[in-house]
Amino acid sequence: ESNWSPYGNESDLCIGVSTPAFTNENVTLRPCGVNSSTFWVADLSHAHIGYTPFLNGSDTNFTHPLVLTVVNGPKIGNRLRVVRENLLTHGFVANEQMFKLDFGVRV
């Protein structure tokens, strides 16, 4: 889970989707720890150069899972949605479904 913490203050709201999640659903802030809709799993089998797709824990489709995706919106700009994992040639994942892995504390 990723707790939204504006100015370092935990809000007990995490990025998530409805249960069950559906394709093209916008990611929104939802109460943390209530169900699997706010749980995200790094798909390390498709990681590449420090980037990985994040699968949503509420999806039951394991062959084509719903993953966090950046979608260019018509008015507001980029938005986060869940769509089916887009595997390209040689098992690479589309750039809009790859997110940076960063470990440790940044100063």
PDB file of N, CA and C in Angstrom:
ATOM      1  N   GLU A   1       0.831  -1.187   0.000  1.00  0.00           N
ATOM      2  CA  GLU A   1       0.000   0.000   0.000  1.00  0.00           C
ATOM      3  C   GLU A   1       0.872   1.246   0.000  1.00  0.00           C
ATOM      4  N   SER A   2       0.340   2.289  -0.581  1.00  0.00           N
ATOM      5  CA  SER A   2       1.044   3.563  -0.631  1.00  0.00           C
ATOM      6  C   SER A   2       0.168   4.617   0.039  1.00  0.00           C
ATOM      7  N   ASN A   3       0.528   4.973   1.278  1.00  0.00           N
ATOM      8  CA  ASN A   3      -0.240   5.925   2.070  1.00  0.00           C
ATOM      9  C   ASN A   3       0.046   7.344   1.586  1.00  0.00           C
ATOM     10  N   TRP A   4      -1.005   8.068   1.245  1.00  0.00           N
ATOM     11  CA  TRP A   4      -0.866   9.455   0.820  1.00  0.00           C
ATOM     12  C   TRP A   4      -0.526  10.283   2.048  1.00  0.00           C
ATOM     13  N   SER A   5       0.615  10.970   2.005  1.00  0.00           N
ATOM     14  CA  SER A   5       1.104  11.705   3.168  1.00  0.00           C
ATOM     15  C   SER A   5       1.500  13.125   2.783  1.00  0.00           C
ATOM     16  N   PRO A   6       0.520  14.014   2.628  1.00  0.00           N
ATOM     17  CA  PRO A   6       0.874  15.396   2.281  1.00  0.00           C
ATOM     18  C   PRO A   6       1.664  16.055   3.412  1.00  0.00           C
ATOM     19  N   TYR A   7       2.791  16.661   3.059  1.00  0.00           N
ATOM     20  CA  TYR A   7       3.671  17.326   4.025  1.00  0.00           C
ATOM     21  C   TYR A   7       4.129  16.383   5.138  1.00  0.00           C
ATOM     22  N   GLY A   8       4.222  15.084   4.831  1.00  0.00           N
ATOM     23  CA  GLY A   8       4.712  14.103   5.792  1.00  0.00           C
ATOM     24  C   GLY A   8       3.673  13.618   6.789  1.00  0.00           C
ATOM     25  N   ASN A   9       2.438  14.053   6.655  1.00  0.00           N
ATOM     26  CA  ASN A   9       1.370  13.639   7.573  1.00  0.00           C
ATOM     27  C   ASN A   9       0.569  12.503   6.953  1.00  0.00           C
ATOM     28  N   GLU A  10       0.624  11.332   7.572  1.00  0.00           N
ATOM     29  CA  GLU A  10      -0.126  10.192   7.043  1.00  0.00           C
ATOM     30  C   GLU A  10      -1.618  10.462   7.110  1.00  0.00           C
ATOM     31  N   SER A  11      -2.316  10.074   6.043  1.00  0.00           N
ATOM     32  CA  SER A  11      -3.740  10.372   5.939  1.00  0.00           C
ATOM     33  C   SER A  11      -4.626   9.139   6.128  1.00  0.00           C
ATOM     34  N   ASP A  12      -4.015   7.943   6.155  1.00  0.00           N
ATOM     35  CA  ASP A  12      -4.750   6.677   6.156  1.00  0.00           C
ATOM     36  C   ASP A  12      -5.562   6.505   4.879  1.00  0.00           C
ATOM     37  N   LEU A  13      -5.173   7.225   3.819  1.00  0.00           N
ATOM     38  CA  LEU A  13      -5.743   7.047   2.491  1.00  0.00           C
ATOM     39  C   LEU A  13      -4.644   6.535   1.574  1.00  0.00           C
ATOM     40  N   CYS A  14      -4.965   5.511   0.802  1.00  0.00           N
ATOM     41  CA  CYS A  14      -4.002   4.898  -0.103  1.00  0.00           C
ATOM     42  C   CYS A  14      -4.532   4.928  -1.529  1.00  0.00           C
ATOM     43  N   ILE A  15      -3.623   4.833  -2.517  1.00  0.00           N
ATOM     44  CA  ILE A  15      -4.092   4.767  -3.896  1.00  0.00           C
ATOM     45  C   ILE A  15      -4.749   3.412  -4.108  1.00  0.00           C
ATOM     46  N   GLY A  16      -5.898   3.413  -4.749  1.00  0.00           N
ATOM     47  CA  GLY A  16      -6.608   2.161  -4.952  1.00  0.00           C
ATOM     48  C   GLY A  16      -7.734   2.286  -5.960  1.00  0.00           C
ATOM     49  N   VAL A  17      -8.470   1.195  -6.087  1.00  0.00           N
ATOM     50  CA  VAL A  17      -9.583   1.086  -7.036  1.00  0.00           C
ATOM     51  C   VAL A  17     -10.764   0.446  -6.315  1.00  0.00           C
ATOM     52  N   SER A  18     -11.881   0.303  -7.013  1.00  0.00           N
ATOM     53  CA  SER A  18     -13.041  -0.360  -6.407  1.00  0.00           C
ATOM     54  C   SER A  18     -12.781  -1.860  -6.314  1.00  0.00           C
ATOM     55  N   THR A  19     -13.665  -2.551  -5.629  1.00  0.00           N
ATOM     56  CA  THR A  19     -13.550  -4.011  -5.528  1.00  0.00           C
ATOM     57  C   THR A  19     -14.825  -4.620  -6.068  1.00  0.00           C
ATOM     58  N   PRO A  20     -14.793  -5.427  -7.110  1.00  0.00           N
ATOM     59  CA  PRO A  20     -13.588  -5.750  -7.871  1.00  0.00           C
ATOM     60  C   PRO A  20     -13.220  -4.606  -8.812  1.00  0.00           C
ATOM     61  N   ALA A  21     -11.939  -4.540  -9.136  1.00  0.00           N
ATOM     62  CA  ALA A  21     -11.454  -3.517 -10.064  1.00  0.00           C
ATOM     63  C   ALA A  21     -11.930  -3.835 -11.480  1.00  0.00           C
ATOM     64  N   PHE A  22     -11.981  -2.818 -12.331  1.00  0.00           N
ATOM     65  CA  PHE A  22     -12.365  -3.034 -13.719  1.00  0.00           C
ATOM     66  C   PHE A  22     -11.444  -2.238 -14.635  1.00  0.00           C
ATOM     67  N   THR A  23     -11.327  -2.666 -15.883  1.00  0.00           N
ATOM     68  CA  THR A  23     -10.442  -2.036 -16.856  1.00  0.00           C
ATOM     69  C   THR A  23     -10.816  -0.577 -17.084  1.00  0.00           C
ATOM     70  N   ASN A  24      -9.806   0.278 -17.161  1.00  0.00           N
ATOM     71  CA  ASN A  24      -9.924   1.727 -17.379  1.00  0.00           C
ATOM     72  C   ASN A  24     -10.484   2.481 -16.173  1.00  0.00           C
ATOM     73  N   GLU A  25     -10.501   1.862 -15.024  1.00  0.00           N
ATOM     74  CA  GLU A  25     -10.957   2.550 -13.811  1.00  0.00           C
ATOM     75  C   GLU A  25      -9.882   3.525 -13.346  1.00  0.00           C
ATOM     76  N   ASN A  26     -10.302   4.736 -12.980  1.00  0.00           N
ATOM     77  CA  ASN A  26      -9.362   5.712 -12.429  1.00  0.00           C
ATOM     78  C   ASN A  26      -8.923   5.274 -11.042  1.00  0.00           C
ATOM     79  N   VAL A  27      -7.667   5.496 -10.740  1.00  0.00           N
ATOM     80  CA  VAL A  27      -7.134   5.229  -9.412  1.00  0.00           C
ATOM     81  C   VAL A  27      -7.476   6.434  -8.536  1.00  0.00           C
ATOM     82  N   THR A  28      -7.986   6.175  -7.333  1.00  0.00           N
ATOM     83  CA  THR A  28      -8.386   7.245  -6.424  1.00  0.00           C
ATOM     84  C   THR A  28      -7.830   6.954  -5.030  1.00  0.00           C
ATOM     85  N   LEU A  29      -8.005   7.902  -4.121  1.00  0.00           N
ATOM     86  CA  LEU A  29      -7.613   7.676  -2.729  1.00  0.00           C
ATOM     87  C   LEU A  29      -8.736   6.939  -2.015  1.00  0.00           C
ATOM     88  N   ARG A  30      -8.367   5.873  -1.303  1.00  0.00           N
ATOM     89  CA  ARG A  30      -9.333   5.037  -0.591  1.00  0.00           C
ATOM     90  C   ARG A  30      -8.770   4.692   0.778  1.00  0.00           C
ATOM     91  N   PRO A  31      -9.604   4.329   1.736  1.00  0.00           N
ATOM     92  CA  PRO A  31      -9.093   3.960   3.056  1.00  0.00           C
ATOM     93  C   PRO A  31      -8.095   2.797   2.960  1.00  0.00           C
ATOM     94  N   CYS A  32      -6.974   2.942   3.635  1.00  0.00           N
ATOM     95  CA  CYS A  32      -5.929   1.908   3.623  1.00  0.00           C
ATOM     96  C   CYS A  32      -6.365   0.684   4.432  1.00  0.00           C
ATOM     97  N   GLY A  33      -5.933  -0.482   4.002  1.00  0.00           N
ATOM     98  CA  GLY A  33      -6.083  -1.702   4.780  1.00  0.00           C
ATOM     99  C   GLY A  33      -7.470  -2.293   4.872  1.00  0.00           C
ATOM    100  N   VAL A  34      -8.435  -1.776   4.133  1.00  0.00           N
ATOM    101  CA  VAL A  34      -9.806  -2.275   4.210  1.00  0.00           C
ATOM    102  C   VAL A  34      -9.976  -3.554   3.386  1.00  0.00           C
ATOM    103  N   ASN A  35      -9.408  -3.564   2.183  1.00  0.00           N
ATOM    104  CA  ASN A  35      -9.485  -4.741   1.314  1.00  0.00           C
ATOM    105  C   ASN A  35      -8.306  -4.721   0.346  1.00  0.00           C
ATOM    106  N   SER A  36      -8.320  -5.617  -0.614  1.00  0.00           N
ATOM    107  CA  SER A  36      -7.189  -5.758  -1.540  1.00  0.00           C
ATOM    108  C   SER A  36      -7.126  -4.678  -2.618  1.00  0.00           C
ATOM    109  N   SER A  37      -8.094  -3.779  -2.669  1.00  0.00           N
ATOM    110  CA  SER A  37      -8.123  -2.771  -3.735  1.00  0.00           C
ATOM    111  C   SER A  37      -7.006  -1.735  -3.608  1.00  0.00           C
ATOM    112  N   THR A  38      -6.411  -1.603  -2.421  1.00  0.00           N
ATOM    113  CA  THR A  38      -5.306  -0.656  -2.228  1.00  0.00           C
ATOM    114  C   THR A  38      -3.954  -1.373  -2.139  1.00  0.00           C
ATOM    115  N   PHE A  39      -3.948  -2.666  -2.439  1.00  0.00           N
ATOM    116  CA  PHE A  39      -2.719  -3.463  -2.370  1.00  0.00           C
ATOM    117  C   PHE A  39      -2.121  -3.584  -3.764  1.00  0.00           C
ATOM    118  N   TRP A  40      -0.837  -3.280  -3.900  1.00  0.00           N
ATOM    119  CA  TRP A  40      -0.145  -3.307  -5.187  1.00  0.00           C
ATOM    120  C   TRP A  40       1.062  -4.224  -5.095  1.00  0.00           C
ATOM    121  N   VAL A  41       1.291  -5.005  -6.138  1.00  0.00           N
ATOM    122  CA  VAL A  41       2.395  -5.958  -6.167  1.00  0.00           C
ATOM    123  C   VAL A  41       3.319  -5.597  -7.323  1.00  0.00           C
ATOM    124  N   ALA A  42       4.617  -5.473  -7.032  1.00  0.00           N
ATOM    125  CA  ALA A  42       5.596  -5.202  -8.087  1.00  0.00           C
ATOM    126  C   ALA A  42       5.790  -6.472  -8.909  1.00  0.00           C
ATOM    127  N   ASP A  43       5.598  -6.365 -10.214  1.00  0.00           N
ATOM    128  CA  ASP A  43       5.767  -7.489 -11.135  1.00  0.00           C
ATOM    129  C   ASP A  43       7.242  -7.575 -11.532  1.00  0.00           C
ATOM    130  N   LEU A  44       8.053  -8.119 -10.637  1.00  0.00           N
ATOM    131  CA  LEU A  44       9.498  -8.148 -10.850  1.00  0.00           C
ATOM    132  C   LEU A  44       9.906  -9.047 -12.010  1.00  0.00           C
ATOM    133  N   SER A  45       9.019  -9.943 -12.437  1.00  0.00           N
ATOM    134  CA  SER A  45       9.347 -10.783 -13.592  1.00  0.00           C
ATOM    135  C   SER A  45       9.388  -9.967 -14.883  1.00  0.00           C
ATOM    136  N   HIS A  46       8.777  -8.781 -14.865  1.00  0.00           N
ATOM    137  CA  HIS A  46       8.803  -7.909 -16.037  1.00  0.00           C
ATOM    138  C   HIS A  46       9.548  -6.608 -15.754  1.00  0.00           C
ATOM    139  N   ALA A  47      10.336  -6.576 -14.678  1.00  0.00           N
ATOM    140  CA  ALA A  47      11.119  -5.384 -14.340  1.00  0.00           C
ATOM    141  C   ALA A  47      12.234  -5.201 -15.366  1.00  0.00           C
ATOM    142  N   HIS A  48      12.600  -3.938 -15.597  1.00  0.00           N
ATOM    143  CA  HIS A  48      13.652  -3.642 -16.561  1.00  0.00           C
ATOM    144  C   HIS A  48      14.348  -2.341 -16.170  1.00  0.00           C
ATOM    145  N   ILE A  49      15.634  -2.404 -15.939  1.00  0.00           N
ATOM    146  CA  ILE A  49      16.482  -1.255 -15.609  1.00  0.00           C
ATOM    147  C   ILE A  49      15.886  -0.411 -14.474  1.00  0.00           C
ATOM    148  N   GLY A  50      15.507  -1.046 -13.380  1.00  0.00           N
ATOM    149  CA  GLY A  50      15.001  -0.321 -12.220  1.00  0.00           C
ATOM    150  C   GLY A  50      13.549   0.091 -12.280  1.00  0.00           C
ATOM    151  N   TYR A  51      12.829  -0.321 -13.307  1.00  0.00           N
ATOM    152  CA  TYR A  51      11.413   0.004 -13.445  1.00  0.00           C
ATOM    153  C   TYR A  51      10.599  -1.287 -13.455  1.00  0.00           C
ATOM    154  N   THR A  52       9.376  -1.214 -12.948  1.00  0.00           N
ATOM    155  CA  THR A  52       8.520  -2.400 -12.902  1.00  0.00           C
ATOM    156  C   THR A  52       7.047  -2.002 -12.997  1.00  0.00           C
ATOM    157  N   PRO A  53       6.205  -2.871 -13.532  1.00  0.00           N
ATOM    158  CA  PRO A  53       4.762  -2.619 -13.467  1.00  0.00           C
ATOM    159  C   PRO A  53       4.237  -2.995 -12.077  1.00  0.00           C
ATOM    160  N   PHE A  54       3.155  -2.350 -11.651  1.00  0.00           N
ATOM    161  CA  PHE A  54       2.515  -2.671 -10.377  1.00  0.00           C
ATOM    162  C   PHE A  54       1.134  -3.242 -10.635  1.00  0.00           C
ATOM    163  N   LEU A  55       0.914  -4.486 -10.178  1.00  0.00           N
ATOM    164  CA  LEU A  55      -0.356  -5.181 -10.350  1.00  0.00           C
ATOM    165  C   LEU A  55      -1.269  -4.881  -9.166  1.00  0.00           C
ATOM    166  N   ASN A  56      -2.555  -4.722  -9.428  1.00  0.00           N
ATOM    167  CA  ASN A  56      -3.510  -4.466  -8.358  1.00  0.00           C
ATOM    168  C   ASN A  56      -3.926  -5.768  -7.694  1.00  0.00           C
ATOM    169  N   GLY A  57      -3.972  -5.774  -6.366  1.00  0.00           N
ATOM    170  CA  GLY A  57      -4.269  -6.976  -5.597  1.00  0.00           C
ATOM    171  C   GLY A  57      -5.701  -7.457  -5.678  1.00  0.00           C
ATOM    172  N   SER A  58      -6.633  -6.637  -6.163  1.00  0.00           N
ATOM    173  CA  SER A  58      -8.034  -7.063  -6.197  1.00  0.00           C
ATOM    174  C   SER A  58      -8.396  -7.797  -7.480  1.00  0.00           C
ATOM    175  N   ASP A  59      -7.466  -7.873  -8.427  1.00  0.00           N
ATOM    176  CA  ASP A  59      -7.743  -8.523  -9.711  1.00  0.00           C
ATOM    177  C   ASP A  59      -7.542 -10.032  -9.596  1.00  0.00           C
ATOM    178  N   THR A  60      -8.448 -10.809 -10.153  1.00  0.00           N
ATOM    179  CA  THR A  60      -8.339 -12.277 -10.110  1.00  0.00           C
ATOM    180  C   THR A  60      -7.863 -12.861 -11.441  1.00  0.00           C
ATOM    181  N   ASN A  61      -7.594 -12.023 -12.422  1.00  0.00           N
ATOM    182  CA  ASN A  61      -7.080 -12.480 -13.707  1.00  0.00           C
ATOM    183  C   ASN A  61      -5.553 -12.471 -13.629  1.00  0.00           C
ATOM    184  N   PHE A  62      -4.949 -13.652 -13.554  1.00  0.00           N
ATOM    185  CA  PHE A  62      -3.509 -13.739 -13.366  1.00  0.00           C
ATOM    186  C   PHE A  62      -2.739 -13.800 -14.671  1.00  0.00           C
ATOM    187  N   THR A  63      -3.394 -14.095 -15.789  1.00  0.00           N
ATOM    188  CA  THR A  63      -2.683 -14.153 -17.066  1.00  0.00           C
ATOM    189  C   THR A  63      -2.570 -12.780 -17.717  1.00  0.00           C
ATOM    190  N   HIS A  64      -3.566 -11.920 -17.518  1.00  0.00           N
ATOM    191  CA  HIS A  64      -3.540 -10.551 -18.039  1.00  0.00           C
ATOM    192  C   HIS A  64      -4.010  -9.615 -16.919  1.00  0.00           C
ATOM    193  N   PRO A  65      -3.160  -9.385 -15.902  1.00  0.00           N
ATOM    194  CA  PRO A  65      -3.590  -8.627 -14.726  1.00  0.00           C
ATOM    195  C   PRO A  65      -3.792  -7.139 -14.994  1.00  0.00           C
ATOM    196  N   LEU A  66      -4.580  -6.516 -14.125  1.00  0.00           N
ATOM    197  CA  LEU A  66      -4.746  -5.068 -14.155  1.00  0.00           C
ATOM    198  C   LEU A  66      -3.514  -4.430 -13.523  1.00  0.00           C
ATOM    199  N   VAL A  67      -2.932  -3.456 -14.211  1.00  0.00           N
ATOM    200  CA  VAL A  67      -1.731  -2.798 -13.708  1.00  0.00           C
ATOM    201  C   VAL A  67      -1.923  -1.284 -13.702  1.00  0.00           C
ATOM    202  N   LEU A  68      -1.182  -0.622 -12.830  1.00  0.00           N
ATOM    203  CA  LEU A  68      -1.184   0.828 -12.741  1.00  0.00           C
ATOM    204  C   LEU A  68      -0.649   1.391 -14.057  1.00  0.00           C
ATOM    205  N   THR A  69      -1.361   2.357 -14.622  1.00  0.00           N
ATOM    206  CA  THR A  69      -1.009   2.884 -15.938  1.00  0.00           C
ATOM    207  C   THR A  69      -1.205   4.396 -15.969  1.00  0.00           C
ATOM    208  N   VAL A  70      -0.258   5.100 -16.584  1.00  0.00           N
ATOM    209  CA  VAL A  70      -0.399   6.540 -16.792  1.00  0.00           C
ATOM    210  C   VAL A  70      -1.147   6.743 -18.100  1.00  0.00           C
ATOM    211  N   VAL A  71      -2.258   7.474 -18.046  1.00  0.00           N
ATOM    212  CA  VAL A  71      -3.067   7.746 -19.229  1.00  0.00           C
ATOM    213  C   VAL A  71      -3.153   9.254 -19.397  1.00  0.00           C
ATOM    214  N   ASN A  72      -2.913   9.731 -20.599  1.00  0.00           N
ATOM    215  CA  ASN A  72      -2.993  11.160 -20.871  1.00  0.00           C
ATOM    216  C   ASN A  72      -4.451  11.566 -20.992  1.00  0.00           C
ATOM    217  N   GLY A  73      -4.929  12.362 -20.030  1.00  0.00           N
ATOM    218  CA  GLY A  73      -6.322  12.792 -20.018  1.00  0.00           C
ATOM    219  C   GLY A  73      -6.556  13.981 -20.938  1.00  0.00           C
ATOM    220  N   PRO A  74      -7.801  14.202 -21.373  1.00  0.00           N
ATOM    221  CA  PRO A  74      -8.108  15.280 -22.313  1.00  0.00           C
ATOM    222  C   PRO A  74      -8.011  16.682 -21.724  1.00  0.00           C
ATOM    223  N   LYS A  75      -8.294  16.847 -20.437  1.00  0.00           N
ATOM    224  CA  LYS A  75      -8.332  18.195 -19.868  1.00  0.00           C
ATOM    225  C   LYS A  75      -7.317  18.398 -18.746  1.00  0.00           C
ATOM    226  N   ILE A  76      -7.170  17.434 -17.884  1.00  0.00           N
ATOM    227  CA  ILE A  76      -6.385  17.631 -16.678  1.00  0.00           C
ATOM    228  C   ILE A  76      -4.924  17.226 -16.847  1.00  0.00           C
ATOM    229  N   GLY A  77      -4.606  16.417 -17.817  1.00  0.00           N
ATOM    230  CA  GLY A  77      -3.239  15.946 -17.977  1.00  0.00           C
ATOM    231  C   GLY A  77      -3.164  14.460 -17.690  1.00  0.00           C
ATOM    232  N   ASN A  78      -2.047  14.034 -17.173  1.00  0.00           N
ATOM    233  CA  ASN A  78      -1.861  12.607 -16.918  1.00  0.00           C
ATOM    234  C   ASN A  78      -2.689  12.136 -15.729  1.00  0.00           C
ATOM    235  N   ARG A  79      -3.244  10.936 -15.876  1.00  0.00           N
ATOM    236  CA  ARG A  79      -4.029  10.325 -14.808  1.00  0.00           C
ATOM    237  C   ARG A  79      -3.552   8.904 -14.612  1.00  0.00           C
ATOM    238  N   LEU A  80      -3.813   8.364 -13.435  1.00  0.00           N
ATOM    239  CA  LEU A  80      -3.498   6.964 -13.172  1.00  0.00           C
ATOM    240  C   LEU A  80      -4.769   6.144 -13.292  1.00  0.00           C
ATOM    241  N   ARG A  81      -4.669   5.047 -14.033  1.00  0.00           N
ATOM    242  CA  ARG A  81      -5.785   4.116 -14.201  1.00  0.00           C
ATOM    243  C   ARG A  81      -5.241   2.707 -14.098  1.00  0.00           C
ATOM    244  N   VAL A  82      -6.143   1.753 -14.049  1.00  0.00           N
ATOM    245  CA  VAL A  82      -5.732   0.354 -14.160  1.00  0.00           C
ATOM    246  C   VAL A  82      -6.237  -0.178 -15.494  1.00  0.00           C
ATOM    247  N   VAL A  83      -5.339  -0.790 -16.243  1.00  0.00           N
ATOM    248  CA  VAL A  83      -5.675  -1.460 -17.494  1.00  0.00           C
ATOM    249  C   VAL A  83      -4.903  -2.771 -17.538  1.00  0.00           C
ATOM    250  N   ARG A  84      -5.269  -3.640 -18.449  1.00  0.00           N
ATOM    251  CA  ARG A  84      -4.586  -4.923 -18.571  1.00  0.00           C
ATOM    252  C   ARG A  84      -3.130  -4.711 -18.963  1.00  0.00           C
ATOM    253  N   GLU A  85      -2.249  -5.517 -18.387  1.00  0.00           N
ATOM    254  CA  GLU A  85      -0.818  -5.413 -18.670  1.00  0.00           C
ATOM    255  C   GLU A  85      -0.565  -5.557 -20.170  1.00  0.00           C
ATOM    256  N   ASN A  86       0.191  -4.620 -20.727  1.00  0.00           N
ATOM    257  CA  ASN A  86       0.459  -4.576 -22.162  1.00  0.00           C
ATOM    258  C   ASN A  86       1.849  -5.140 -22.431  1.00  0.00           C
ATOM    259  N   LEU A  87       1.918  -6.445 -22.708  1.00  0.00           N
ATOM    260  CA  LEU A  87       3.205  -7.067 -23.002  1.00  0.00           C
ATOM    261  C   LEU A  87       3.559  -6.857 -24.463  1.00  0.00           C
ATOM    262  N   LEU A  88       4.737  -6.299 -24.681  1.00  0.00           N
ATOM    263  CA  LEU A  88       5.229  -6.029 -26.015  1.00  0.00           C
ATOM    264  C   LEU A  88       6.168  -7.160 -26.443  1.00  0.00           C
ATOM    265  N   THR A  89       6.843  -6.991 -27.551  1.00  0.00           N
ATOM    266  CA  THR A  89       7.787  -7.977 -28.051  1.00  0.00           C
ATOM    267  C   THR A  89       8.839  -8.305 -27.002  1.00  0.00           C
ATOM    268  N   HIS A  90       9.218  -9.563 -26.919  1.00  0.00           N
ATOM    269  CA  HIS A  90      10.242 -10.065 -25.994  1.00  0.00           C
ATOM    270  C   HIS A  90       9.852  -9.897 -24.525  1.00  0.00           C
ATOM    271  N   GLY A  91       8.564  -9.774 -24.229  1.00  0.00           N
ATOM    272  CA  GLY A  91       8.093  -9.709 -22.854  1.00  0.00           C
ATOM    273  C   GLY A  91       8.270  -8.370 -22.178  1.00  0.00           C
ATOM    274  N   PHE A  92       8.616  -7.322 -22.926  1.00  0.00           N
ATOM    275  CA  PHE A  92       8.728  -5.994 -22.336  1.00  0.00           C
ATOM    276  C   PHE A  92       7.337  -5.412 -22.114  1.00  0.00           C
ATOM    277  N   VAL A  93       7.227  -4.553 -21.106  1.00  0.00           N
ATOM    278  CA  VAL A  93       5.962  -3.901 -20.772  1.00  0.00           C
ATOM    279  C   VAL A  93       6.004  -2.467 -21.298  1.00  0.00           C
ATOM    280  N   ALA A  94       4.862  -1.951 -21.751  1.00  0.00           N
ATOM    281  CA  ALA A  94       4.779  -0.588 -22.283  1.00  0.00           C
ATOM    282  C   ALA A  94       5.257   0.434 -21.249  1.00  0.00           C
ATOM    283  N   ASN A  95       5.904   1.499 -21.717  1.00  0.00           N
ATOM    284  CA  ASN A  95       6.471   2.522 -20.824  1.00  0.00           C
ATOM    285  C   ASN A  95       5.458   3.116 -19.856  1.00  0.00           C
ATOM    286  N   GLU A  96       4.216   3.326 -20.315  1.00  0.00           N
ATOM    287  CA  GLU A  96       3.213   3.957 -19.446  1.00  0.00           C
ATOM    288  C   GLU A  96       2.776   3.044 -18.298  1.00  0.00           C
ATOM    289  N   GLN A  97       3.264   1.805 -18.276  1.00  0.00           N
ATOM    290  CA  GLN A  97       2.942   0.873 -17.194  1.00  0.00           C
ATOM    291  C   GLN A  97       4.162   0.549 -16.335  1.00  0.00           C
ATOM    292  N   MET A  98       5.245   1.287 -16.519  1.00  0.00           N
ATOM    293  CA  MET A  98       6.471   1.037 -15.761  1.00  0.00           C
ATOM    294  C   MET A  98       6.694   2.164 -14.756  1.00  0.00           C
ATOM    295  N   PHE A  99       7.035   1.782 -13.521  1.00  0.00           N
ATOM    296  CA  PHE A  99       7.261   2.748 -12.452  1.00  0.00           C
ATOM    297  C   PHE A  99       8.599   2.463 -11.789  1.00  0.00           C
ATOM    298  N   LYS A 100       9.253   3.495 -11.328  1.00  0.00           N
ATOM    299  CA  LYS A 100      10.594   3.408 -10.756  1.00  0.00           C
ATOM    300  C   LYS A 100      10.565   2.742  -9.399  1.00  0.00           C
ATOM    301  N   LEU A 101      11.486   1.795  -9.218  1.00  0.00           N
ATOM    302  CA  LEU A 101      11.703   1.196  -7.912  1.00  0.00           C
ATOM    303  C   LEU A 101      12.750   2.025  -7.190  1.00  0.00           C
ATOM    304  N   ASP A 102      12.462   2.447  -5.973  1.00  0.00           N
ATOM    305  CA  ASP A 102      13.387   3.265  -5.213  1.00  0.00           C
ATOM    306  C   ASP A 102      13.381   2.777  -3.778  1.00  0.00           C
ATOM    307  N   PHE A 103      14.528   2.386  -3.287  1.00  0.00           N
ATOM    308  CA  PHE A 103      14.627   1.819  -1.943  1.00  0.00           C
ATOM    309  C   PHE A 103      15.350   2.774  -1.011  1.00  0.00           C
ATOM    310  N   GLY A 104      14.935   2.770   0.247  1.00  0.00           N
ATOM    311  CA  GLY A 104      15.630   3.556   1.251  1.00  0.00           C
ATOM    312  C   GLY A 104      15.092   4.964   1.400  1.00  0.00           C
ATOM    313  N   VAL A 105      15.746   5.705   2.272  1.00  0.00           N
ATOM    314  CA  VAL A 105      15.348   7.079   2.576  1.00  0.00           C
ATOM    315  C   VAL A 105      16.095   8.032   1.668  1.00  0.00           C
ATOM    316  N   ARG A 106      15.390   8.972   1.077  1.00  0.00           N
ATOM    317  CA  ARG A 106      16.033   9.988   0.231  1.00  0.00           C
ATOM    318  C   ARG A 106      16.217  11.265   1.047  1.00  0.00           C
ATOM    319  N   VAL A 107      17.382  11.822   0.947  1.00  0.00           N
ATOM    320  CA  VAL A 107      17.687  13.037   1.691  1.00  0.00           C
ATOM    321  C   VAL A 107      17.885  14.201   0.744  1.00  0.00           C
TER     322      VAL A 107
END
